[in-house]
Amino acid sequence: DGGSGYNIGLDALKYYFANLDGFHRGTTIFNLIEEKTKLKDRELCSAIYKYGKKYIASFAKDIILLAESGDALAKDIINTNVKKASDLILKAVEGFKKDVKISLTGSVAKSETYYIALTKMLHDKGYDNVSTIKIPLSDGAAKLAMKLFND
């Protein structure tokens, strides 16, 4: 899940809980999570276990917006996850020609900021044929990616 909305949300929650433990005092991410959820520490923990990965991933959009507004911690989360996504993609296309079609999907691929950063990183490695598929993963994005690849 490196680079996914889930991973971005998970990183944000790690900062939230580190703040509770005395690290990263007063971060915007801490405040954002409490304002968004209207929950605090144990209640938030319960919600995370109850609602799972989609709930965790729901924080990604907020972290991207925070990064766009200049928040250093949010920028760090996004940059780290863009790098993870790039590494994952580069490993997946290893052995293919540089003109291989790369299709991105998922919630973070809809973010212009994330998409631009990721495509720039891929471009720097020689991969320029990158696009997004704006359908949910559950609707068969992998099948569509294979169809695009084979066309």
C-alpha atoms as a PDB file:
ATOM      1  CA  ASP A   1       0.000   0.000   0.000  1.00  0.00           C
ATOM      2  CA  GLY A   2       3.000   2.326  -0.156  1.00  0.00           C
ATOM      3  CA  GLY A   3       1.857   5.585  -1.718  1.00  0.00           C
ATOM      4  CA  SER A   4      -1.850   4.832  -1.395  1.00  0.00           C
ATOM      5  CA  GLY A   5      -4.547   6.905   0.262  1.00  0.00           C
ATOM      6  CA  TYR A   6      -4.548   4.312   3.022  1.00  0.00           C
ATOM      7  CA  ASN A   7      -0.815   4.766   3.577  1.00  0.00           C
ATOM      8  CA  ILE A   8      -1.142   8.575   3.629  1.00  0.00           C
ATOM      9  CA  GLY A   9      -3.957   8.302   6.176  1.00  0.00           C
ATOM     10  CA  LEU A  10      -1.952   5.827   8.231  1.00  0.00           C
ATOM     11  CA  ASP A  11       1.033   8.183   8.286  1.00  0.00           C
ATOM     12  CA  ALA A  12      -1.220  11.037   9.418  1.00  0.00           C
ATOM     13  CA  LEU A  13      -2.635   8.889  12.207  1.00  0.00           C
ATOM     14  CA  LYS A  14       0.892   7.934  13.279  1.00  0.00           C
ATOM     15  CA  TYR A  15       1.620  11.661  13.715  1.00  0.00           C
ATOM     16  CA  TYR A  16      -1.638  12.082  15.624  1.00  0.00           C
ATOM     17  CA  PHE A  17      -0.798   9.321  18.086  1.00  0.00           C
ATOM     18  CA  ALA A  18       2.853  10.433  18.345  1.00  0.00           C
ATOM     19  CA  ASN A  19       1.482  13.839  19.323  1.00  0.00           C
ATOM     20  CA  LEU A  20      -0.502  12.191  22.131  1.00  0.00           C
ATOM     21  CA  ASP A  21       2.740  10.570  23.287  1.00  0.00           C
ATOM     22  CA  GLY A  22       4.454  13.969  23.474  1.00  0.00           C
ATOM     23  CA  PHE A  23       6.039  14.216  20.033  1.00  0.00           C
ATOM     24  CA  HIS A  24       5.124  16.744  17.294  1.00  0.00           C
ATOM     25  CA  ARG A  25       3.242  18.955  19.762  1.00  0.00           C
ATOM     26  CA  GLY A  26       0.489  21.107  18.303  1.00  0.00           C
ATOM     27  CA  THR A  27       0.700  19.967  14.703  1.00  0.00           C
ATOM     28  CA  THR A  28      -1.954  21.020  12.231  1.00  0.00           C
ATOM     29  CA  ILE A  29      -2.468  17.335  11.432  1.00  0.00           C
ATOM     30  CA  PHE A  30      -3.362  16.638  15.061  1.00  0.00           C
ATOM     31  CA  ASN A  31      -5.927  19.445  15.061  1.00  0.00           C
ATOM     32  CA  LEU A  32      -7.308  18.453  11.659  1.00  0.00           C
ATOM     33  CA  ILE A  33      -7.923  14.855  12.732  1.00  0.00           C
ATOM     34  CA  GLU A  34      -9.691  15.880  15.931  1.00  0.00           C
ATOM     35  CA  GLU A  35     -11.811  18.462  14.090  1.00  0.00           C
ATOM     36  CA  LYS A  36     -12.698  16.051  11.287  1.00  0.00           C
ATOM     37  CA  THR A  37     -13.560  13.085  13.493  1.00  0.00           C
ATOM     38  CA  LYS A  38     -14.825  14.903  16.590  1.00  0.00           C
ATOM     39  CA  LEU A  39     -13.059  12.080  18.434  1.00  0.00           C
ATOM     40  CA  LYS A  40     -10.111  11.944  20.802  1.00  0.00           C
ATOM     41  CA  ASP A  41      -7.437   9.278  21.411  1.00  0.00           C
ATOM     42  CA  ARG A  42      -9.277   6.089  22.565  1.00  0.00           C
ATOM     43  CA  GLU A  43     -12.474   6.970  20.716  1.00  0.00           C
ATOM     44  CA  LEU A  44     -10.469   7.493  17.537  1.00  0.00           C
ATOM     45  CA  CYS A  45      -8.669   4.194  18.094  1.00  0.00           C
ATOM     46  CA  SER A  46     -12.028   2.436  18.357  1.00  0.00           C
ATOM     47  CA  ALA A  47     -13.268   4.104  15.168  1.00  0.00           C
ATOM     48  CA  ILE A  48     -10.133   3.025  13.300  1.00  0.00           C
ATOM     49  CA  TYR A  49     -10.631  -0.609  14.305  1.00  0.00           C
ATOM     50  CA  LYS A  50     -14.356  -0.442  13.611  1.00  0.00           C
ATOM     51  CA  TYR A  51     -14.229   1.195  10.155  1.00  0.00           C
ATOM     52  CA  GLY A  52     -10.865  -0.082   8.878  1.00  0.00           C
ATOM     53  CA  LYS A  53      -8.856   0.804   5.791  1.00  0.00           C
ATOM     54  CA  LYS A  54     -11.414   3.030   4.050  1.00  0.00           C
ATOM     55  CA  TYR A  55     -11.718   5.132   7.184  1.00  0.00           C
ATOM     56  CA  ILE A  56      -7.953   5.459   7.431  1.00  0.00           C
ATOM     57  CA  ALA A  57      -7.720   6.319   3.716  1.00  0.00           C
ATOM     58  CA  SER A  58     -10.368   9.022   4.165  1.00  0.00           C
ATOM     59  CA  PHE A  59      -7.723  11.242   5.785  1.00  0.00           C
ATOM     60  CA  ALA A  60      -5.592  11.328   2.612  1.00  0.00           C
ATOM     61  CA  LYS A  61      -7.603  14.058   0.903  1.00  0.00           C
ATOM     62  CA  ASP A  62      -7.256  16.294   3.965  1.00  0.00           C
ATOM     63  CA  ILE A  63      -3.514  15.668   4.190  1.00  0.00           C
ATOM     64  CA  ILE A  64      -3.099  16.523   0.501  1.00  0.00           C
ATOM     65  CA  LEU A  65      -5.028  19.783   1.018  1.00  0.00           C
ATOM     66  CA  LEU A  66      -2.889  20.564   4.059  1.00  0.00           C
ATOM     67  CA  ALA A  67       0.267  19.923   2.041  1.00  0.00           C
ATOM     68  CA  GLU A  68      -1.028  22.236  -0.700  1.00  0.00           C
ATOM     69  CA  SER A  69      -1.517  24.944   1.920  1.00  0.00           C
ATOM     70  CA  GLY A  70       2.150  24.649   2.891  1.00  0.00           C
ATOM     71  CA  ASP A  71       2.062  22.484   6.027  1.00  0.00           C
ATOM     72  CA  ALA A  72       5.575  20.993   6.309  1.00  0.00           C
ATOM     73  CA  LEU A  73       4.515  17.777   8.032  1.00  0.00           C
ATOM     74  CA  ALA A  74       1.763  17.117   5.484  1.00  0.00           C
ATOM     75  CA  LYS A  75       4.207  17.838   2.650  1.00  0.00           C
ATOM     76  CA  ASP A  76       6.594  15.307   4.159  1.00  0.00           C
ATOM     77  CA  ILE A  77       3.846  12.669   4.269  1.00  0.00           C
ATOM     78  CA  ILE A  78       2.916  13.328   0.625  1.00  0.00           C
ATOM     79  CA  ASN A  79       6.513  13.383  -0.607  1.00  0.00           C
ATOM     80  CA  THR A  80       7.294  10.142   1.226  1.00  0.00           C
ATOM     81  CA  ASN A  81       4.253   8.447  -0.271  1.00  0.00           C
ATOM     82  CA  VAL A  82       4.880   9.741  -3.789  1.00  0.00           C
ATOM     83  CA  LYS A  83       8.366   8.223  -3.514  1.00  0.00           C
ATOM     84  CA  LYS A  84       6.895   4.905  -2.291  1.00  0.00           C
ATOM     85  CA  ALA A  85       4.401   4.856  -5.173  1.00  0.00           C
ATOM     86  CA  SER A  86       7.128   5.686  -7.667  1.00  0.00           C
ATOM     87  CA  ASP A  87       9.370   2.911  -6.325  1.00  0.00           C
ATOM     88  CA  LEU A  88       6.490   0.436  -6.516  1.00  0.00           C
ATOM     89  CA  ILE A  89       5.620   1.433 -10.089  1.00  0.00           C
ATOM     90  CA  LEU A  90       9.246   1.374 -11.221  1.00  0.00           C
ATOM     91  CA  LYS A  91       9.633  -2.125  -9.799  1.00  0.00           C
ATOM     92  CA  ALA A  92       6.439  -3.242 -11.590  1.00  0.00           C
ATOM     93  CA  VAL A  93       7.585  -1.910 -14.987  1.00  0.00           C
ATOM     94  CA  GLU A  94      11.133  -3.199 -14.653  1.00  0.00           C
ATOM     95  CA  GLY A  95      12.016  -5.013 -17.862  1.00  0.00           C
ATOM     96  CA  PHE A  96       9.432  -3.188 -19.996  1.00  0.00           C
ATOM     97  CA  LYS A  97      10.303  -0.597 -22.619  1.00  0.00           C
ATOM     98  CA  LYS A  98      10.248   3.030 -21.447  1.00  0.00           C
ATOM     99  CA  ASP A  99       7.091   3.710 -23.505  1.00  0.00           C
ATOM    100  CA  VAL A 100       5.045   1.240 -21.413  1.00  0.00           C
ATOM    101  CA  LYS A 101       1.605   2.620 -20.503  1.00  0.00           C
ATOM    102  CA  ILE A 102       1.331   3.327 -16.777  1.00  0.00           C
ATOM    103  CA  SER A 103      -2.192   3.764 -15.411  1.00  0.00           C
ATOM    104  CA  LEU A 104      -2.806   5.243 -11.976  1.00  0.00           C
ATOM    105  CA  THR A 105      -6.000   4.705 -10.033  1.00  0.00           C
ATOM    106  CA  GLY A 106      -7.335   5.203  -6.550  1.00  0.00           C
ATOM    107  CA  SER A 107      -8.245   8.227  -4.500  1.00  0.00           C
ATOM    108  CA  VAL A 108      -4.819   9.859  -4.542  1.00  0.00           C
ATOM    109  CA  ALA A 109      -4.511   9.661  -8.331  1.00  0.00           C
ATOM    110  CA  LYS A 110      -7.382  12.177  -8.469  1.00  0.00           C
ATOM    111  CA  SER A 111      -5.264  14.773  -6.673  1.00  0.00           C
ATOM    112  CA  GLU A 112      -3.513  17.068  -9.126  1.00  0.00           C
ATOM    113  CA  THR A 113      -0.723  17.739  -6.635  1.00  0.00           C
ATOM    114  CA  TYR A 114      -0.056  14.034  -6.061  1.00  0.00           C
ATOM    115  CA  TYR A 115      -0.422  13.163  -9.749  1.00  0.00           C
ATOM    116  CA  ILE A 116       2.005  15.896 -10.875  1.00  0.00           C
ATOM    117  CA  ALA A 117       4.606  14.917  -8.265  1.00  0.00           C
ATOM    118  CA  LEU A 118       4.353  11.234  -9.172  1.00  0.00           C
ATOM    119  CA  THR A 119       4.418  11.762 -12.940  1.00  0.00           C
ATOM    120  CA  LYS A 120       7.435  14.063 -12.555  1.00  0.00           C
ATOM    121  CA  MET A 121       9.259  11.391 -10.588  1.00  0.00           C
ATOM    122  CA  LEU A 122       8.405   8.783 -13.251  1.00  0.00           C
ATOM    123  CA  HIS A 123       9.354  11.209 -16.039  1.00  0.00           C
ATOM    124  CA  ASP A 124      12.752  11.712 -14.407  1.00  0.00           C
ATOM    125  CA  LYS A 125      13.257   7.943 -14.778  1.00  0.00           C
ATOM    126  CA  GLY A 126      12.233   8.033 -18.457  1.00  0.00           C
ATOM    127  CA  TYR A 127       8.571   6.986 -18.192  1.00  0.00           C
ATOM    128  CA  ASP A 128       6.258   9.509 -19.860  1.00  0.00           C
ATOM    129  CA  ASN A 129       3.186   7.459 -20.808  1.00  0.00           C
ATOM    130  CA  VAL A 130       1.286   7.937 -17.525  1.00  0.00           C
ATOM    131  CA  SER A 131      -2.449   8.489 -17.135  1.00  0.00           C
ATOM    132  CA  THR A 132      -5.167   8.098 -14.543  1.00  0.00           C
ATOM    133  CA  ILE A 133      -8.147   5.808 -14.553  1.00  0.00           C
ATOM    134  CA  LYS A 134     -10.927   7.530 -12.673  1.00  0.00           C
ATOM    135  CA  ILE A 135     -12.948   4.527 -11.568  1.00  0.00           C
ATOM    136  CA  PRO A 136     -12.907   2.788  -8.186  1.00  0.00           C
ATOM    137  CA  LEU A 137     -10.513  -0.130  -7.817  1.00  0.00           C
ATOM    138  CA  SER A 138     -13.504  -2.367  -7.171  1.00  0.00           C
ATOM    139  CA  ASP A 139     -14.809  -1.626 -10.687  1.00  0.00           C
ATOM    140  CA  GLY A 140     -11.959  -3.452 -12.331  1.00  0.00           C
ATOM    141  CA  ALA A 141      -9.225  -0.875 -12.765  1.00  0.00           C
ATOM    142  CA  ALA A 142      -6.655  -3.635 -13.085  1.00  0.00           C
ATOM    143  CA  LYS A 143      -8.594  -5.177 -15.975  1.00  0.00           C
ATOM    144  CA  LEU A 144      -8.878  -1.775 -17.643  1.00  0.00           C
ATOM    145  CA  ALA A 145      -5.161  -1.160 -17.166  1.00  0.00           C
ATOM    146  CA  MET A 146      -4.408  -4.488 -18.846  1.00  0.00           C
ATOM    147  CA  LYS A 147      -6.726  -3.574 -21.730  1.00  0.00           C
ATOM    148  CA  LEU A 148      -4.938  -0.230 -22.157  1.00  0.00           C
ATOM    149  CA  PHE A 149      -1.585  -1.981 -21.964  1.00  0.00           C
ATOM    150  CA  ASN A 150      -2.560  -4.489 -24.656  1.00  0.00           C
ATOM    151  CA  ASP A 151      -4.014  -1.856 -27.033  1.00  0.00           C
END
